Short mmCIF file of C-alpha atoms in Angstrom, two decimals:
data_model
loop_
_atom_site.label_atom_id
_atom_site.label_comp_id
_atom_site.label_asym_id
_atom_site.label_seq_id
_atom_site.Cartn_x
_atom_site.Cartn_y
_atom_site.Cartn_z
CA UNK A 170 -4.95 -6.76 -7.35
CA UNK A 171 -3.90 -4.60 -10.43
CA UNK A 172 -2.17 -5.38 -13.52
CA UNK A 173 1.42 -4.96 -13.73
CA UNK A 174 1.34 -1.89 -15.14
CA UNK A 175 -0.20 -0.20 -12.35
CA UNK A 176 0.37 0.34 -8.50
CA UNK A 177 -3.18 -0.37 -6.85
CA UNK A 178 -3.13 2.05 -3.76
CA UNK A 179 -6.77 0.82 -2.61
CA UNK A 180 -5.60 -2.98 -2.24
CA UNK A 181 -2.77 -2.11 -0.27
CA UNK A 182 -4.95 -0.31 2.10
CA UNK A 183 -7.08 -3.20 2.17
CA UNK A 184 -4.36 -5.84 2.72
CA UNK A 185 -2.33 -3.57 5.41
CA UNK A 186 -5.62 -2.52 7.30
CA UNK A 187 -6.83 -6.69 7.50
CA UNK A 188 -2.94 -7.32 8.63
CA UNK A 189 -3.89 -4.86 11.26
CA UNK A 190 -4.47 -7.96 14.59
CA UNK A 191 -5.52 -6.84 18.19
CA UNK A 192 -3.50 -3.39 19.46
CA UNK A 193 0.37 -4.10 18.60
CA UNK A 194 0.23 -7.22 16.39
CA UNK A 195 0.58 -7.43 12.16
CA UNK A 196 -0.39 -10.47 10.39
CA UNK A 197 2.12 -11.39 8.10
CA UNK A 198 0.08 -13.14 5.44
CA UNK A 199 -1.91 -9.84 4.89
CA UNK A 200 1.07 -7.68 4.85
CA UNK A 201 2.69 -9.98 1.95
CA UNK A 202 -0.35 -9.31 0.04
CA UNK A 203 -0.14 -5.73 0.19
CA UNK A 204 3.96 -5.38 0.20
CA UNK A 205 3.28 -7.56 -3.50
CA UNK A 206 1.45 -4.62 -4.80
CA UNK A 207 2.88 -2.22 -3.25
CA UNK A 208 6.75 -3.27 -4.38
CA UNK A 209 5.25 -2.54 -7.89
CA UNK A 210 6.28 0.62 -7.28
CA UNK A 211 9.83 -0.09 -6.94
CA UNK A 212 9.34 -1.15 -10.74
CA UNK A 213 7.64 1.45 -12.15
CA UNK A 214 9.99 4.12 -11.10
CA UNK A 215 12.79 2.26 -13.13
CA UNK A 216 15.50 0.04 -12.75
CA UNK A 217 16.60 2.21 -10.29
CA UNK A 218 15.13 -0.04 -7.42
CA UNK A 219 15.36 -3.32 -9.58
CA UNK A 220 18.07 -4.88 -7.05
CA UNK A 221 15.71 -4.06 -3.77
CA UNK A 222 12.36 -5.57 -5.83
CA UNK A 223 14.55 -8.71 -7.09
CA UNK A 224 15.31 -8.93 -3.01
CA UNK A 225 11.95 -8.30 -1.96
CA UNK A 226 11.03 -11.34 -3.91
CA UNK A 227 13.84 -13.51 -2.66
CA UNK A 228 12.60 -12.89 1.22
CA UNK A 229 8.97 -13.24 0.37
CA UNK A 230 10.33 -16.70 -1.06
CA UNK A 231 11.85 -17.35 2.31
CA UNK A 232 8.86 -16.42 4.19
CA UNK A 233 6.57 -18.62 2.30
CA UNK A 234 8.70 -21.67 3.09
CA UNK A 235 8.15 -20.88 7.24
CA UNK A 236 4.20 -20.60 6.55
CA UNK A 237 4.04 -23.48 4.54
CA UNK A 238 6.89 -25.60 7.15
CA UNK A 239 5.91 -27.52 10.24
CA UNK A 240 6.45 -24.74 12.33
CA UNK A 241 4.25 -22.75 10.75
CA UNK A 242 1.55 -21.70 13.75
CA UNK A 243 5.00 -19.70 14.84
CA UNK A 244 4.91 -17.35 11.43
CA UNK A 245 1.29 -16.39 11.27
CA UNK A 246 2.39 -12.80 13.07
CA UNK A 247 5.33 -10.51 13.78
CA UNK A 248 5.04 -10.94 17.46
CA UNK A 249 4.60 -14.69 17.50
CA UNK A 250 7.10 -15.11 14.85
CA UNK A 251 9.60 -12.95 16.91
CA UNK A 252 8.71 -14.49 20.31
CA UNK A 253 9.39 -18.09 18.80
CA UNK A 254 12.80 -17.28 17.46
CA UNK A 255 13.95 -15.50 20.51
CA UNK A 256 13.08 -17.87 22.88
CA UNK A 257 14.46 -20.59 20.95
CA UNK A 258 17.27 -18.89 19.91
CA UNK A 259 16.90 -19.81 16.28
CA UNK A 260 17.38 -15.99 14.89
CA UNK A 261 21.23 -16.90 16.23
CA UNK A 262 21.22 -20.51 14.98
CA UNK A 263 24.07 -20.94 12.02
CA UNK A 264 22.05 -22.43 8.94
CA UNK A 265 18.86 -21.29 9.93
CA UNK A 266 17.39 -18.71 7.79
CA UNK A 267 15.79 -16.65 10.26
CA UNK A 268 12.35 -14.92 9.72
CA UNK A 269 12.54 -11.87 11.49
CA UNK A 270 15.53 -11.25 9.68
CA UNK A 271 14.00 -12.03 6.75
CA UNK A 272 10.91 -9.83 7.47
CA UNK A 273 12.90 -6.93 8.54
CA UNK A 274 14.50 -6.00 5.28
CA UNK A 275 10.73 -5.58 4.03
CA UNK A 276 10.61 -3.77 6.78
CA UNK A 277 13.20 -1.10 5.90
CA UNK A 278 12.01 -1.26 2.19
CA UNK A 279 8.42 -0.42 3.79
CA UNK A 280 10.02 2.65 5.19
CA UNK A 281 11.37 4.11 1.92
CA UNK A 282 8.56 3.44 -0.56
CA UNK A 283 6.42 5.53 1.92
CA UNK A 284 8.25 7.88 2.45
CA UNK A 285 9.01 8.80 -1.11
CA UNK A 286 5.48 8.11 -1.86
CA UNK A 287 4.42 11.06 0.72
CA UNK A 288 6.61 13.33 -0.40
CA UNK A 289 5.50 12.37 -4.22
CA UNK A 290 1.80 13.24 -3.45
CA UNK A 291 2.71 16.53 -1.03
CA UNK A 292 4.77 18.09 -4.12
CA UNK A 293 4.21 20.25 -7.13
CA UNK A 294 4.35 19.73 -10.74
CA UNK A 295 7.96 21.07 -10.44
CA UNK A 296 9.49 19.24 -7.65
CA UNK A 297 13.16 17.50 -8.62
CA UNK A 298 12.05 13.51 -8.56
CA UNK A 299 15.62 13.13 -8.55
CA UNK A 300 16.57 14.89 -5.20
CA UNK A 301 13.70 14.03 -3.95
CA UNK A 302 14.13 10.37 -4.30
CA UNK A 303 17.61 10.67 -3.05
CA UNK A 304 16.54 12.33 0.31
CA UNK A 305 13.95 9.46 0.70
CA UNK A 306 16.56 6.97 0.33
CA UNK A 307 19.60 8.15 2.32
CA UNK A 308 16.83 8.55 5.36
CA UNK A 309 16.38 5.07 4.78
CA UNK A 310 17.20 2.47 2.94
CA UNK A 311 20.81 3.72 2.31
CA UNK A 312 22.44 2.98 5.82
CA UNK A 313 21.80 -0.79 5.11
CA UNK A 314 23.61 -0.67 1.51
CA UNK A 315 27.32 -0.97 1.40
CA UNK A 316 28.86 2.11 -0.29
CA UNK A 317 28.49 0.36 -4.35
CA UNK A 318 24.88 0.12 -4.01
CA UNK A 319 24.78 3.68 -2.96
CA UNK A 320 26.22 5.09 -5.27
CA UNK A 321 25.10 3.25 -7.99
CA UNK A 322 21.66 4.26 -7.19
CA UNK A 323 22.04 7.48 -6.52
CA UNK A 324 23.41 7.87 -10.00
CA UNK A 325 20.65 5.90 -11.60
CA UNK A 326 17.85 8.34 -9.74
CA UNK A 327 18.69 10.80 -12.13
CA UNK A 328 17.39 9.29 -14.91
CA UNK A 329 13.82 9.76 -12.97
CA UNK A 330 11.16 11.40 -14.93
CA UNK A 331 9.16 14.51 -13.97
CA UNK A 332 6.76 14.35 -11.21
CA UNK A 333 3.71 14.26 -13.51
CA UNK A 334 5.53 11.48 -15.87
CA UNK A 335 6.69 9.13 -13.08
CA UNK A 336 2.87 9.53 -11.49
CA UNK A 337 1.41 8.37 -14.87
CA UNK A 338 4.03 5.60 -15.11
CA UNK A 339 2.94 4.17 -11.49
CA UNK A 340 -1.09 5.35 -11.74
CA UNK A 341 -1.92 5.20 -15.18
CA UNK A 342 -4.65 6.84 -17.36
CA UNK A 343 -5.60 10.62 -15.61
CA UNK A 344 -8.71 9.10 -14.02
CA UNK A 345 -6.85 6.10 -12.44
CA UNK A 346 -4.08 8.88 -11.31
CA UNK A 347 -7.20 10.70 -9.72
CA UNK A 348 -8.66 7.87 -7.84
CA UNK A 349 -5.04 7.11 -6.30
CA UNK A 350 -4.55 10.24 -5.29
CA UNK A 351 -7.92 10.46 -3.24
CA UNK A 352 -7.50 7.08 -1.67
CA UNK A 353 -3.63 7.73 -1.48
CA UNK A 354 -3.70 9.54 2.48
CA UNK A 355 -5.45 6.40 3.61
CA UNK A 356 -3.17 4.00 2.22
CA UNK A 357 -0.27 6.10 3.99
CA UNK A 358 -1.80 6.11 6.96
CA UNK A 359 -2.23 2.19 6.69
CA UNK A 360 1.26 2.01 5.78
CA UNK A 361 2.43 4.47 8.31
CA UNK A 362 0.93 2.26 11.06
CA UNK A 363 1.69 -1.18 9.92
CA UNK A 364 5.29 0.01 9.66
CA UNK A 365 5.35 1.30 13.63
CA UNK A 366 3.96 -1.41 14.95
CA UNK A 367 7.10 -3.65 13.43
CA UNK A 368 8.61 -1.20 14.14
CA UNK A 369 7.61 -0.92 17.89
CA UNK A 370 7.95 -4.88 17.90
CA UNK A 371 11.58 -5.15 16.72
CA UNK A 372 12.65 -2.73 19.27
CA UNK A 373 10.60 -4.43 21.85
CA UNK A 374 12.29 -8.31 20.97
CA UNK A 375 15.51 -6.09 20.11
CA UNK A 376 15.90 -7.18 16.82
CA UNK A 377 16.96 -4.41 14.94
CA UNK A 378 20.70 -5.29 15.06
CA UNK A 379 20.04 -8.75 13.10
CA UNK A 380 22.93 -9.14 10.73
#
């Protein structure tokens, strides 16, 4: 894993293709380890994000305590974890802090940092960070914010540097921005299919309503 300066694209390709488990299944251990580096991001671009990384690291809190409980053969995967709770009813249970729940605000977090991270990499030196970013997140993330967090963020996105400022804030030195943009398709890709197979699997358990 990098430094905390930096936003290692090749580990998260690493961690999201080894979360990758038979045709429809994500591991969740693996996909922690790569949604850690990869909500780096979130802090490099500013405080901007700060309230959806502090959040990240509340629900990777939560899921630690299911891997590490007595039930925790149920939390190894997406689909077991899912399965479990629905049969048992526990993603209803009052009290019970439920981990596809959990796991499915990561999952909508997922969705934004790639897609701003695409359209980062498919840009010009002159593209607008600011509307840029905004697009990203009111195709995502913004639905699930009440109307304060909106706004607030939207504001803060313009303080967003140029596109060849905020690269070297997240990459680094030129060569280390060089080597993330080669291995950068890949990790998308990764990324891209990690996120449909939740995706695919919250739909299937119909889980995408959890309050």
């Amino acid at each position: 894993m990098s430094n905390d300066n930096t936003l290692d694209l090749r580990y998260v390709h690493q961690c999201f293709r080894n979360s990758l488990k038979e045709e429809d299944d994500v591991i969740i251990e693996a996909y922690i380890d790569g949604y850690n580096e990869l909500v780096k991001f979130l802090n490099l671009i500013g405080t901007v994000f700060s309230f959806v990384s502090s959040d990240v690291r509340s629900k990777i809190k939560v899921m630690e305590k299911h891997r590490d409980g007595e039930d925790a053969i149920y939390y190894e995967s997406f689909k077991k974890m899912m399965k479990y709770e629905k049969e048992t009813s526990l993603h209803d249970k009052n009290g019970f802090v439920s981990g596809s729940r959990t796991m499915l605000r990561l999952h909508r977090g997922l969705d934004f940092i790639r897609l701003f991270l695409k359209r980062l990499s498919d840009a010009d030196e002159a593209m607008n960070t600011c509307t840029t970013c905004q697009c990203s997140y009111n195709e995502t993330l913004a639905e699930f914010h009440p109307w304060y967090i909106r706004k607030a963020a939207t504001l803060a996105m313009h303080a967003l540097p140029s596109r060849p400022d905020l690269l070297k804030k997240i990459f680094g030195t030129d060569d280390q921005l060089t080597a993330a943009m080669a291995v950068l398709p890949e990790t998308l890709q990764s990324c891209d299919e990690v996120y449909n197979r939740v995706e695919q699997l919250y739909t299937e358990f119909d889980f995408h309503g959890l309050p």
